[in-house]
Amino acid sequence: MLNYTLRRLMFAIPTLLVISFIIFALLDLAPNDPTGNLPLTIPPDVREQIRQSLGLGEPFPIRYLYWLQQFFINEPLNLLERMFGFEIGNSAERLRIRSWATRSPVVDLIIERMPQTLWVVGMSYVVGILIAIPVGIISAYRQYSWFDQIGTFVSMVGFSVPTFFTGVVLIVIFSVNLQWFPSIYDTTLKVTDWSSFWAQVRQMVLPVMVLALYNAAQLSRFVRASMLDNLNQDYVRTARAKGMKERVVLLIHVLRNSLIPVVTVIALGIPTIFSGAIITEQIFRVNGLGQLLIIAIQGADIPLVQTLTFIFAVLIVFFNLIADLLYGILDPRIRYE
Amino acid sequence: MKRFTALAAGTAVALALGAANAQAERGSDGNLNVLYWQAVSVLNPYLSGGTKDVEGSSVVIEPLAKYDEAGNMVPALVDEIPTVENGGVSEDLKSITWKITPGLLWSDGTPFTANDVKFTADYCMAPDGGCQQISKFQDIESIEVIDDQTVTINFTVPKPFPYTAFVGAETPVIQKAQFENCIGANAPNCTEQNFGPHGTGPFKVVEFRANDVITFEANEHYRDPAKPSFATLTLKGGGDAASAARSVLETGEFDYAWNLQVEPEVLEQMSAAGRGQVVTSFGTSVERIEVNLTDPSPDKGENRSTLEAGPHPFLSDPAVRKALSIAIDREILVEAGYGASGQPTCNILPAPENYASTNVNWCLEYNPDEANRLLDEAGWAPGGDGIRAKDGVRLSLLYQTSTNSVRQATQALVKDMWQQIGVETELRNIDAAVFFGGDPASPDTFQKFYADVEMYTNNFPGTDPEAYMAGWLCDGIPSPKNGWLGANMPRFCSEEYDALTGQMAETADLAARGEIAKKMNDILSNEGALIPLIHRGDVSAHSVTVDGVRMNSWDSELWNVADWTRKE
Amino acid sequence: MSDAVIKPPQGTPGAPLVTRQRTLAADVWRQFRQHRGGVLGAVVFLSIVLLVIFGPYIHGIDPQALNVRDKNQGISLTHPMGTDNLGRDMFAQVLAGGRTSLSVGITAMLLSLLVGTTIGVVAGYFRRADGLLMRLTDLFLALPLLPLLLVIIMLFRDTLRAAFGPETGIFLLIVFVIGITSWMQTARIVRGAVLSVKEQEFVVAAKSIGTRERRIVTRHILPNVLSPIMVSATLGIATAIITESALSFLGLGFPSDYPTWGRLLYDGVNFMAINPSRVIWPGLAISLTVLSINYIGDGLRDALDPRIRGR
């Protein structure tokens, strides 16, 4: 297992390099332009000068190498400096990855956005999992019962109705008519006492609800399907015949064997927490990483999109590795030599 | 201003009176919550010329003079506007001298001097800085600091309209002491300065979160000791226009929301809650259909949509262009997409008054019968499918625009109207960042114009249309030779028009300039190379508890935020 | 090729094989008929399909016909679902939108399922292919969708439009784009399931008696990973219908006056408070379709599961 992990990690480096190159090429090829959202009153020749000042005059491979150097050497050094408070070499001369739209270091922007994304999107993911697993188990165990039918109905509707719709419905009901929860997330709120904690909870309720419904809907279907597959297996009959308690049979034997697809879906989902939920963040103005990414994409802010997407790629590779390792733990028959 | 709507004008007068009576004290009105659904990225308009960034920075840094809601220049950091009459502008129109109000302080308490003004110009004109407002500093030969309170700008050519630099929110004065090390290629590296410039405006930055939210507090060194009446200002960004409108009009979470281009009935329904008020003002924006006079067909290859491709198979026929224009019922377009924020127009230059022509109005009357007659006369006969054709050329158009729900509604309506005169239309909408992006590799930019007609809005900043009208010169035609840069989308070319442009550049007298501009407008509009549709206003909304909002299309909407007060 | 050599002795092609397959199909069908949810789902889905195909002939209003004077109307006899803000008939639009949404949704889902399942099975079963295929999956998961779409439009839209005409060209492009950007989850899930199934006794037994690998995959592996595939299919159809509407904002989708369910729902959101039928009907149409396909999937899964079929 350790051998396998090490080999996968070694292999991850060239993989990520290839991914970063393809993303960079893709962004370079895309026809949107950093001056596209400026007012038309800025004349074309000034736009050309702006492009030059952003470094777009340099040939593509040079820009890619610059980015590599900045991301893998300059930024880590900078983080180290900040953490330990000493200076390595000439830090003022070291170029950092700068966003074209804000002209500020990309890494600082990401650090600033991280908390609200982790709070809202992460929380909704946890809530989604906590709802989905029990619902999936009960739905499968009591297949075609009322509970199962309602669960199926709610989750299918929850998944098929997009978040741009549910979000606005919740705002119209809970913010406009009932006035219970704010429709706009205040990112400057600092939790210092009970009342600010309560304010934080209130502003998280709507976006978390929207996202949790969507996540739970999807996950619970996989849990249910997988449980159903295993409930009819011979080993379940054997376990029951041995006189094991139903609870043990269900929660230890069946659940454990049903978890492989569930682990896959969850592992695929965790990186998306970091990429944020673009639509939901837009609707409730939870200005997290998703909103940062979408603004950057719309404005063709290549350094920002490149860095965010690459971090995202690292997370995907990492969590897929974790999922593969978990398969081995959940089902010892799966062997990686 | 004639075109200023009664609604906004009435409000403005009432509120101005209210503000005068309030006798507010600085910081007595708590927090002002402003929502710009396009979030502010940086507080330095020289590094980002986006409207949101210009407006966001306008509460902190100020130009020497601003425009009021009627488009008149008003002094901000000076006592009077220099003119030839008062000696501020030289007789040969080659220099302008600004006299700064004595005693002004920056928000850090240091004195504001003429050196800061000169520095700002140097900052923008420095090579490699990528200054986005450089066109405002065109033709400047030198800037002289006469003394601490006096600065003279010398031009290389006579400038009939010398109020380009330092007038309006696009070119505010920044502090020399703060930005000294940020010149040229170093400009983008000064994050701290770009996110928190010292200013002379009513507020100063407390915390800046790029593309999210900015917190401001009242500037204790602001020139009027009684203002601003709000102690703090929060400028939040993100989301979309409809939900921004909702947060002011329905939930009342915000006091002011900017740029609410949503369908009129939606705004009306939201306003019914009674928490806020929609305000409109008109500048120079005209939503227009531009007609491709060259052949965009793909088999022309590289020459597609250039003069080399030859004239357009049917849009080069003036009768077709005229018929297309009068077959559009502009009143319906206004009703469906704009409401109070739009007026039908036949002119490409609708304001300011001095330049606005009133001669062209033949297109205002919706007249499909006349359109049909014109087409019949020109030999375009309806075929079996109802679509007109002549010599095997069918009147079938590709109609492109940027993605935006109001534009798509307009497209659908126009398609329907053209259908009724036997013209077939295929609609296409393109992501705005691509359409306006100007990437020479993309086939979908508005400059390349690989379509028969395209629709968008254009306007010009400030009140002088010279540069804007010069966009339709023969030289301005986008083509591979000039890297598709150029503003002459219709590929319009007329000697008479070019001559008028040259004449305007040499004329100083305002009335004479107005006459020339009107002539140019009439040529463009009568030619039908552009089909003006709607004179578009700006729409914003403010809470009923906020007094003093004077909606402005000529400058930042927050131009007078110092005068805003909270109503009891 | 060894296949072709071994087969002939089994006798003349055709007859015996067909009978056996018919028995299996009949078996499945008999089982499916007993599955109440499955039957109900099939009935609902068929009625939606029939309504969408034949509805426009009965309700004869042109979905693109405008009448601004009649805008934002509620339910009436002439307009059973009201009208939108340009006075277009909602019922006609929902019917017309259904044709597009259903065909896009189902085709794109099938494409993504095909790609995802193939990659998942191959990666899970053949260890040598695993590394490469899964890194490919990682790459696709990491690609930023919007720029990818913009590049695809730039490269292919005009070519396809010229080759197949505006509508078919765009249809192919949309199906391709949705299919190519949504197979990854299915691939990972199928691979996980295959990894686990292939170590089970019956596969080992099949291997030990020399069953060919292709037969092991189709006969032993695939039926046992069917459940997650079915779930992916149901969820995939919902995603495809919604994704289609998102594409049109980039200028990649159908022209803006061409209704689809996703688009109708999106356009209706701002008008929700003025005219609820703008969102209720398209939303209901999408949900009903997805629900009915989900039940059909449930029924099929049960019917195909040999352990249940015997009961």
PDB file of N, CA and C in Angstrom, chain C residues 14-87:
ATOM      1  N   GLY C  14     -28.228 -17.742 -35.864  1.00  0.00           N
ATOM      2  CA  GLY C  14     -29.625 -17.270 -35.810  1.00  0.00           C
ATOM      3  C   GLY C  14     -30.449 -18.005 -34.796  1.00  0.00           C
ATOM      4  N   ALA C  15     -31.224 -18.915 -35.278  1.00  0.00           N
ATOM      5  CA  ALA C  15     -32.351 -19.445 -34.543  1.00  0.00           C
ATOM      6  C   ALA C  15     -32.169 -19.639 -33.035  1.00  0.00           C
ATOM      7  N   PRO C  16     -31.249 -20.517 -32.586  1.00  0.00           N
ATOM      8  CA  PRO C  16     -31.238 -20.808 -31.149  1.00  0.00           C
ATOM      9  C   PRO C  16     -30.900 -19.575 -30.324  1.00  0.00           C
ATOM     10  N   LEU C  17     -29.937 -18.801 -30.867  1.00  0.00           N
ATOM     11  CA  LEU C  17     -29.509 -17.622 -30.122  1.00  0.00           C
ATOM     12  C   LEU C  17     -30.669 -16.670 -29.889  1.00  0.00           C
ATOM     13  N   VAL C  18     -31.424 -16.409 -30.969  1.00  0.00           N
ATOM     14  CA  VAL C  18     -32.508 -15.434 -30.890  1.00  0.00           C
ATOM     15  C   VAL C  18     -33.554 -15.855 -29.869  1.00  0.00           C
ATOM     16  N   THR C  19     -33.894 -17.145 -29.901  1.00  0.00           N
ATOM     17  CA  THR C  19     -34.899 -17.611 -28.957  1.00  0.00           C
ATOM     18  C   THR C  19     -34.447 -17.362 -27.534  1.00  0.00           C
ATOM     19  N   ARG C  20     -33.131 -17.638 -27.295  1.00  0.00           N
ATOM     20  CA  ARG C  20     -32.676 -17.482 -25.927  1.00  0.00           C
ATOM     21  C   ARG C  20     -32.760 -16.015 -25.503  1.00  0.00           C
ATOM     22  N   GLN C  21     -32.375 -15.136 -26.445  1.00  0.00           N
ATOM     23  CA  GLN C  21     -32.419 -13.715 -26.089  1.00  0.00           C
ATOM     24  C   GLN C  21     -33.849 -13.279 -25.835  1.00  0.00           C
ATOM     25  N   ARG C  22     -34.759 -13.792 -26.661  1.00  0.00           N
ATOM     26  CA  ARG C  22     -36.145 -13.376 -26.495  1.00  0.00           C
ATOM     27  C   ARG C  22     -36.640 -13.795 -25.107  1.00  0.00           C
ATOM     28  N   THR C  23     -36.233 -14.933 -24.675  1.00  0.00           N
ATOM     29  CA  THR C  23     -36.643 -15.386 -23.359  1.00  0.00           C
ATOM     30  C   THR C  23     -36.145 -14.422 -22.288  1.00  0.00           C
ATOM     31  N   LEU C  24     -34.881 -14.011 -22.431  1.00  0.00           N
ATOM     32  CA  LEU C  24     -34.330 -13.092 -21.444  1.00  0.00           C
ATOM     33  C   LEU C  24     -35.112 -11.787 -21.453  1.00  0.00           C
ATOM     34  N   ALA C  25     -35.339 -11.263 -22.678  1.00  0.00           N
ATOM     35  CA  ALA C  25     -36.063 -10.002 -22.796  1.00  0.00           C
ATOM     36  C   ALA C  25     -37.459 -10.142 -22.200  1.00  0.00           C
ATOM     37  N   ALA C  26     -38.106 -11.252 -22.506  1.00  0.00           N
ATOM     38  CA  ALA C  26     -39.453 -11.468 -22.001  1.00  0.00           C
ATOM     39  C   ALA C  26     -39.433 -11.546 -20.478  1.00  0.00           C
ATOM     40  N   ASP C  27     -38.426 -12.224 -19.983  1.00  0.00           N
ATOM     41  CA  ASP C  27     -38.235 -12.344 -18.532  1.00  0.00           C
ATOM     42  C   ASP C  27     -38.157 -10.977 -17.885  1.00  0.00           C
ATOM     43  N   VAL C  28     -37.284 -10.157 -18.467  1.00  0.00           N
ATOM     44  CA  VAL C  28     -37.080  -8.823 -17.935  1.00  0.00           C
ATOM     45  C   VAL C  28     -38.377  -8.043 -18.011  1.00  0.00           C
ATOM     46  N   TRP C  29     -39.040  -8.147 -19.139  1.00  0.00           N
ATOM     47  CA  TRP C  29     -40.280  -7.401 -19.359  1.00  0.00           C
ATOM     48  C   TRP C  29     -41.332  -7.830 -18.338  1.00  0.00           C
ATOM     49  N   ARG C  30     -41.439  -9.156 -18.122  1.00  0.00           N
ATOM     50  CA  ARG C  30     -42.434  -9.658 -17.173  1.00  0.00           C
ATOM     51  C   ARG C  30     -42.151  -9.085 -15.772  1.00  0.00           C
ATOM     52  N   GLN C  31     -40.867  -9.094 -15.434  1.00  0.00           N
ATOM     53  CA  GLN C  31     -40.487  -8.574 -14.121  1.00  0.00           C
ATOM     54  C   GLN C  31     -40.761  -7.069 -14.029  1.00  0.00           C
ATOM     55  N   PHE C  32     -40.427  -6.380 -15.133  1.00  0.00           N
ATOM     56  CA  PHE C  32     -40.592  -4.925 -15.138  1.00  0.00           C
ATOM     57  C   PHE C  32     -42.052  -4.544 -14.961  1.00  0.00           C
ATOM     58  N   ARG C  33     -42.952  -5.360 -15.612  1.00  0.00           N
ATOM     59  CA  ARG C  33     -44.379  -5.034 -15.534  1.00  0.00           C
ATOM     60  C   ARG C  33     -44.896  -5.100 -14.101  1.00  0.00           C
ATOM     61  N   GLN C  34     -44.249  -5.926 -13.282  1.00  0.00           N
ATOM     62  CA  GLN C  34     -44.708  -6.061 -11.902  1.00  0.00           C
ATOM     63  C   GLN C  34     -44.198  -4.939 -11.009  1.00  0.00           C
ATOM     64  N   HIS C  35     -43.303  -4.153 -11.551  1.00  0.00           N
ATOM     65  CA  HIS C  35     -42.725  -3.065 -10.762  1.00  0.00           C
ATOM     66  C   HIS C  35     -43.596  -1.833 -10.949  1.00  0.00           C
ATOM     67  N   ARG C  36     -44.407  -1.540  -9.905  1.00  0.00           N
ATOM     68  CA  ARG C  36     -45.414  -0.492 -10.077  1.00  0.00           C
ATOM     69  C   ARG C  36     -44.770   0.856 -10.425  1.00  0.00           C
ATOM     70  N   GLY C  37     -43.717   1.211  -9.677  1.00  0.00           N
ATOM     71  CA  GLY C  37     -43.050   2.494  -9.934  1.00  0.00           C
ATOM     72  C   GLY C  37     -42.515   2.564 -11.352  1.00  0.00           C
ATOM     73  N   GLY C  38     -41.912   1.462 -11.788  1.00  0.00           N
ATOM     74  CA  GLY C  38     -41.330   1.425 -13.119  1.00  0.00           C
ATOM     75  C   GLY C  38     -42.387   1.636 -14.187  1.00  0.00           C
ATOM     76  N   VAL C  39     -43.529   0.943 -14.022  1.00  0.00           N
ATOM     77  CA  VAL C  39     -44.600   1.064 -15.013  1.00  0.00           C
ATOM     78  C   VAL C  39     -45.147   2.492 -15.022  1.00  0.00           C
ATOM     79  N   LEU C  40     -45.366   3.012 -13.810  1.00  0.00           N
ATOM     80  CA  LEU C  40     -45.895   4.369 -13.715  1.00  0.00           C
ATOM     81  C   LEU C  40     -44.919   5.357 -14.375  1.00  0.00           C
ATOM     82  N   GLY C  41     -43.642   5.193 -14.071  1.00  0.00           N
ATOM     83  CA  GLY C  41     -42.630   6.060 -14.665  1.00  0.00           C
ATOM     84  C   GLY C  41     -42.660   5.979 -16.176  1.00  0.00           C
ATOM     85  N   ALA C  42     -42.771   4.746 -16.694  1.00  0.00           N
ATOM     86  CA  ALA C  42     -42.777   4.569 -18.142  1.00  0.00           C
ATOM     87  C   ALA C  42     -43.988   5.252 -18.753  1.00  0.00           C
ATOM     88  N   VAL C  43     -45.147   5.110 -18.071  1.00  0.00           N
ATOM     89  CA  VAL C  43     -46.374   5.727 -18.595  1.00  0.00           C
ATOM     90  C   VAL C  43     -46.210   7.247 -18.640  1.00  0.00           C
ATOM     91  N   VAL C  44     -45.732   7.821 -17.516  1.00  0.00           N
ATOM     92  CA  VAL C  44     -45.577   9.280 -17.460  1.00  0.00           C
ATOM     93  C   VAL C  44     -44.587   9.741 -18.523  1.00  0.00           C
ATOM     94  N   PHE C  45     -43.478   9.039 -18.612  1.00  0.00           N
ATOM     95  CA  PHE C  45     -42.450   9.460 -19.560  1.00  0.00           C
ATOM     96  C   PHE C  45     -42.967   9.381 -20.991  1.00  0.00           C
ATOM     97  N   LEU C  46     -43.662   8.275 -21.292  1.00  0.00           N
ATOM     98  CA  LEU C  46     -44.214   8.140 -22.639  1.00  0.00           C
ATOM     99  C   LEU C  46     -45.217   9.253 -22.933  1.00  0.00           C
ATOM    100  N   SER C  47     -46.048   9.587 -21.921  1.00  0.00           N
ATOM    101  CA  SER C  47     -47.032  10.639 -22.200  1.00  0.00           C
ATOM    102  C   SER C  47     -46.334  11.971 -22.435  1.00  0.00           C
ATOM    103  N   ILE C  48     -45.252  12.232 -21.671  1.00  0.00           N
ATOM    104  CA  ILE C  48     -44.523  13.485 -21.925  1.00  0.00           C
ATOM    105  C   ILE C  48     -43.997  13.489 -23.352  1.00  0.00           C
ATOM    106  N   VAL C  49     -43.403  12.362 -23.752  1.00  0.00           N
ATOM    107  CA  VAL C  49     -42.831  12.291 -25.097  1.00  0.00           C
ATOM    108  C   VAL C  49     -43.923  12.482 -26.149  1.00  0.00           C
ATOM    109  N   LEU C  50     -45.050  11.782 -25.960  1.00  0.00           N
ATOM    110  CA  LEU C  50     -46.133  11.890 -26.945  1.00  0.00           C
ATOM    111  C   LEU C  50     -46.676  13.313 -26.996  1.00  0.00           C
ATOM    112  N   LEU C  51     -46.843  13.905 -25.803  1.00  0.00           N
ATOM    113  CA  LEU C  51     -47.386  15.258 -25.731  1.00  0.00           C
ATOM    114  C   LEU C  51     -46.469  16.229 -26.479  1.00  0.00           C
ATOM    115  N   VAL C  52     -45.184  16.053 -26.254  1.00  0.00           N
ATOM    116  CA  VAL C  52     -44.217  16.960 -26.856  1.00  0.00           C
ATOM    117  C   VAL C  52     -44.169  16.771 -28.376  1.00  0.00           C
ATOM    118  N   ILE C  53     -44.351  15.516 -28.816  1.00  0.00           N
ATOM    119  CA  ILE C  53     -44.299  15.273 -30.261  1.00  0.00           C
ATOM    120  C   ILE C  53     -45.586  15.743 -30.940  1.00  0.00           C
ATOM    121  N   PHE C  54     -46.744  15.364 -30.342  1.00  0.00           N
ATOM    122  CA  PHE C  54     -48.010  15.649 -31.033  1.00  0.00           C
ATOM    123  C   PHE C  54     -48.700  16.907 -30.539  1.00  0.00           C
ATOM    124  N   GLY C  55     -48.301  17.369 -29.347  1.00  0.00           N
ATOM    125  CA  GLY C  55     -48.954  18.548 -28.764  1.00  0.00           C
ATOM    126  C   GLY C  55     -49.023  19.742 -29.699  1.00  0.00           C
ATOM    127  N   PRO C  56     -47.896  20.103 -30.319  1.00  0.00           N
ATOM    128  CA  PRO C  56     -47.918  21.292 -31.182  1.00  0.00           C
ATOM    129  C   PRO C  56     -48.933  21.199 -32.317  1.00  0.00           C
ATOM    130  N   TYR C  57     -49.339  19.970 -32.701  1.00  0.00           N
ATOM    131  CA  TYR C  57     -50.348  19.877 -33.766  1.00  0.00           C
ATOM    132  C   TYR C  57     -51.741  20.174 -33.222  1.00  0.00           C
ATOM    133  N   ILE C  58     -51.932  19.911 -31.921  1.00  0.00           N
ATOM    134  CA  ILE C  58     -53.250  20.170 -31.330  1.00  0.00           C
ATOM    135  C   ILE C  58     -53.332  21.614 -30.855  1.00  0.00           C
ATOM    136  N   HIS C  59     -52.287  22.039 -30.117  1.00  0.00           N
ATOM    137  CA  HIS C  59     -52.246  23.419 -29.636  1.00  0.00           C
ATOM    138  C   HIS C  59     -51.463  24.206 -30.689  1.00  0.00           C
ATOM    139  N   GLY C  60     -52.198  24.797 -31.621  1.00  0.00           N
ATOM    140  CA  GLY C  60     -51.556  25.271 -32.845  1.00  0.00           C
ATOM    141  C   GLY C  60     -50.827  26.599 -32.787  1.00  0.00           C
ATOM    142  N   ILE C  61     -50.631  27.188 -31.585  1.00  0.00           N
ATOM    143  CA  ILE C  61     -49.996  28.506 -31.546  1.00  0.00           C
ATOM    144  C   ILE C  61     -48.486  28.378 -31.772  1.00  0.00           C
ATOM    145  N   ASP C  62     -47.929  29.279 -32.590  1.00  0.00           N
ATOM    146  CA  ASP C  62     -46.486  29.288 -32.840  1.00  0.00           C
ATOM    147  C   ASP C  62     -45.761  29.745 -31.573  1.00  0.00           C
ATOM    148  N   PRO C  63     -44.820  28.938 -31.067  1.00  0.00           N
ATOM    149  CA  PRO C  63     -44.155  29.325 -29.807  1.00  0.00           C
ATOM    150  C   PRO C  63     -43.368  30.621 -29.929  1.00  0.00           C
ATOM    151  N   GLN C  64     -43.024  31.019 -31.149  1.00  0.00           N
ATOM    152  CA  GLN C  64     -42.230  32.238 -31.287  1.00  0.00           C
ATOM    153  C   GLN C  64     -43.075  33.455 -31.625  1.00  0.00           C
ATOM    154  N   ALA C  65     -44.400  33.273 -31.753  1.00  0.00           N
ATOM    155  CA  ALA C  65     -45.256  34.402 -32.125  1.00  0.00           C
ATOM    156  C   ALA C  65     -45.360  35.384 -30.963  1.00  0.00           C
ATOM    157  N   LEU C  66     -45.091  36.646 -31.264  1.00  0.00           N
ATOM    158  CA  LEU C  66     -45.065  37.671 -30.216  1.00  0.00           C
ATOM    159  C   LEU C  66     -46.359  38.456 -30.229  1.00  0.00           C
ATOM    160  N   ASN C  67     -46.731  38.902 -29.066  1.00  0.00           N
ATOM    161  CA  ASN C  67     -47.846  39.822 -28.986  1.00  0.00           C
ATOM    162  C   ASN C  67     -47.682  40.623 -27.702  1.00  0.00           C
ATOM    163  N   VAL C  68     -46.962  41.732 -27.800  1.00  0.00           N
ATOM    164  CA  VAL C  68     -46.599  42.472 -26.592  1.00  0.00           C
ATOM    165  C   VAL C  68     -47.823  42.966 -25.834  1.00  0.00           C
ATOM    166  N   ARG C  69     -48.913  43.183 -26.562  1.00  0.00           N
ATOM    167  CA  ARG C  69     -50.123  43.658 -25.863  1.00  0.00           C
ATOM    168  C   ARG C  69     -50.668  42.607 -24.900  1.00  0.00           C
ATOM    169  N   ASP C  70     -50.365  41.364 -25.153  1.00  0.00           N
ATOM    170  CA  ASP C  70     -50.899  40.266 -24.326  1.00  0.00           C
ATOM    171  C   ASP C  70     -49.835  39.720 -23.398  1.00  0.00           C
ATOM    172  N   LYS C  71     -48.933  40.577 -22.879  1.00  0.00           N
ATOM    173  CA  LYS C  71     -47.830  40.012 -22.115  1.00  0.00           C
ATOM    174  C   LYS C  71     -48.206  39.678 -20.673  1.00  0.00           C
ATOM    175  N   ASN C  72     -47.396  38.787 -20.079  1.00  0.00           N
ATOM    176  CA  ASN C  72     -47.538  38.410 -18.663  1.00  0.00           C
ATOM    177  C   ASN C  72     -48.949  38.013 -18.275  1.00  0.00           C
ATOM    178  N   GLN C  73     -49.640  37.295 -19.166  1.00  0.00           N
ATOM    179  CA  GLN C  73     -51.004  36.902 -18.851  1.00  0.00           C
ATOM    180  C   GLN C  73     -51.029  35.621 -18.033  1.00  0.00           C
ATOM    181  N   GLY C  74     -52.082  35.511 -17.244  1.00  0.00           N
ATOM    182  CA  GLY C  74     -52.255  34.293 -16.454  1.00  0.00           C
ATOM    183  C   GLY C  74     -52.881  33.205 -17.309  1.00  0.00           C
ATOM    184  N   ILE C  75     -53.359  32.169 -16.607  1.00  0.00           N
ATOM    185  CA  ILE C  75     -53.933  31.030 -17.319  1.00  0.00           C
ATOM    186  C   ILE C  75     -55.277  31.426 -17.939  1.00  0.00           C
ATOM    187  N   SER C  76     -55.463  31.063 -19.221  1.00  0.00           N
ATOM    188  CA  SER C  76     -56.735  31.331 -19.872  1.00  0.00           C
ATOM    189  C   SER C  76     -56.983  30.224 -20.890  1.00  0.00           C
ATOM    190  N   LEU C  77     -58.120  30.267 -21.541  1.00  0.00           N
ATOM    191  CA  LEU C  77     -58.432  29.207 -22.502  1.00  0.00           C
ATOM    192  C   LEU C  77     -57.490  29.244 -23.701  1.00  0.00           C
ATOM    193  N   THR C  78     -57.231  30.475 -24.206  1.00  0.00           N
ATOM    194  CA  THR C  78     -56.331  30.554 -25.357  1.00  0.00           C
ATOM    195  C   THR C  78     -54.893  30.243 -24.948  1.00  0.00           C
ATOM    196  N   HIS C  79     -54.517  30.653 -23.751  1.00  0.00           N
ATOM    197  CA  HIS C  79     -53.157  30.399 -23.274  1.00  0.00           C
ATOM    198  C   HIS C  79     -53.209  29.555 -22.007  1.00  0.00           C
ATOM    199  N   PRO C  80     -53.249  28.232 -22.146  1.00  0.00           N
ATOM    200  CA  PRO C  80     -53.456  27.361 -20.967  1.00  0.00           C
ATOM    201  C   PRO C  80     -52.360  27.520 -19.907  1.00  0.00           C
ATOM    202  N   MET C  81     -51.188  28.009 -20.281  1.00  0.00           N
ATOM    203  CA  MET C  81     -50.134  28.232 -19.276  1.00  0.00           C
ATOM    204  C   MET C  81     -49.755  29.707 -19.205  1.00  0.00           C
ATOM    205  N   GLY C  82     -50.587  30.590 -19.740  1.00  0.00           N
ATOM    206  CA  GLY C  82     -50.289  32.015 -19.700  1.00  0.00           C
ATOM    207  C   GLY C  82     -49.304  32.414 -20.794  1.00  0.00           C
ATOM    208  N   THR C  83     -48.811  33.662 -20.687  1.00  0.00           N
ATOM    209  CA  THR C  83     -47.856  34.150 -21.675  1.00  0.00           C
ATOM    210  C   THR C  83     -46.645  34.734 -20.963  1.00  0.00           C
ATOM    211  N   ASP C  84     -45.549  34.902 -21.708  1.00  0.00           N
ATOM    212  CA  ASP C  84     -44.350  35.482 -21.103  1.00  0.00           C
ATOM    213  C   ASP C  84     -44.313  36.997 -21.308  1.00  0.00           C
ATOM    214  N   ASN C  85     -43.174  37.611 -21.009  1.00  0.00           N
ATOM    215  CA  ASN C  85     -43.148  39.078 -21.022  1.00  0.00           C
ATOM    216  C   ASN C  85     -43.122  39.668 -22.423  1.00  0.00           C
ATOM    217  N   LEU C  86     -43.029  38.827 -23.456  1.00  0.00           N
ATOM    218  CA  LEU C  86     -43.167  39.353 -24.812  1.00  0.00           C
ATOM    219  C   LEU C  86     -44.471  38.860 -25.425  1.00  0.00           C
ATOM    220  N   GLY C  87     -45.314  38.242 -24.596  1.00  0.00           N
ATOM    221  CA  GLY C  87     -46.595  37.776 -25.091  1.00  0.00           C
ATOM    222  C   GLY C  87     -46.532  36.462 -25.850  1.00  0.00           C
TER     223      GLY C  87
END
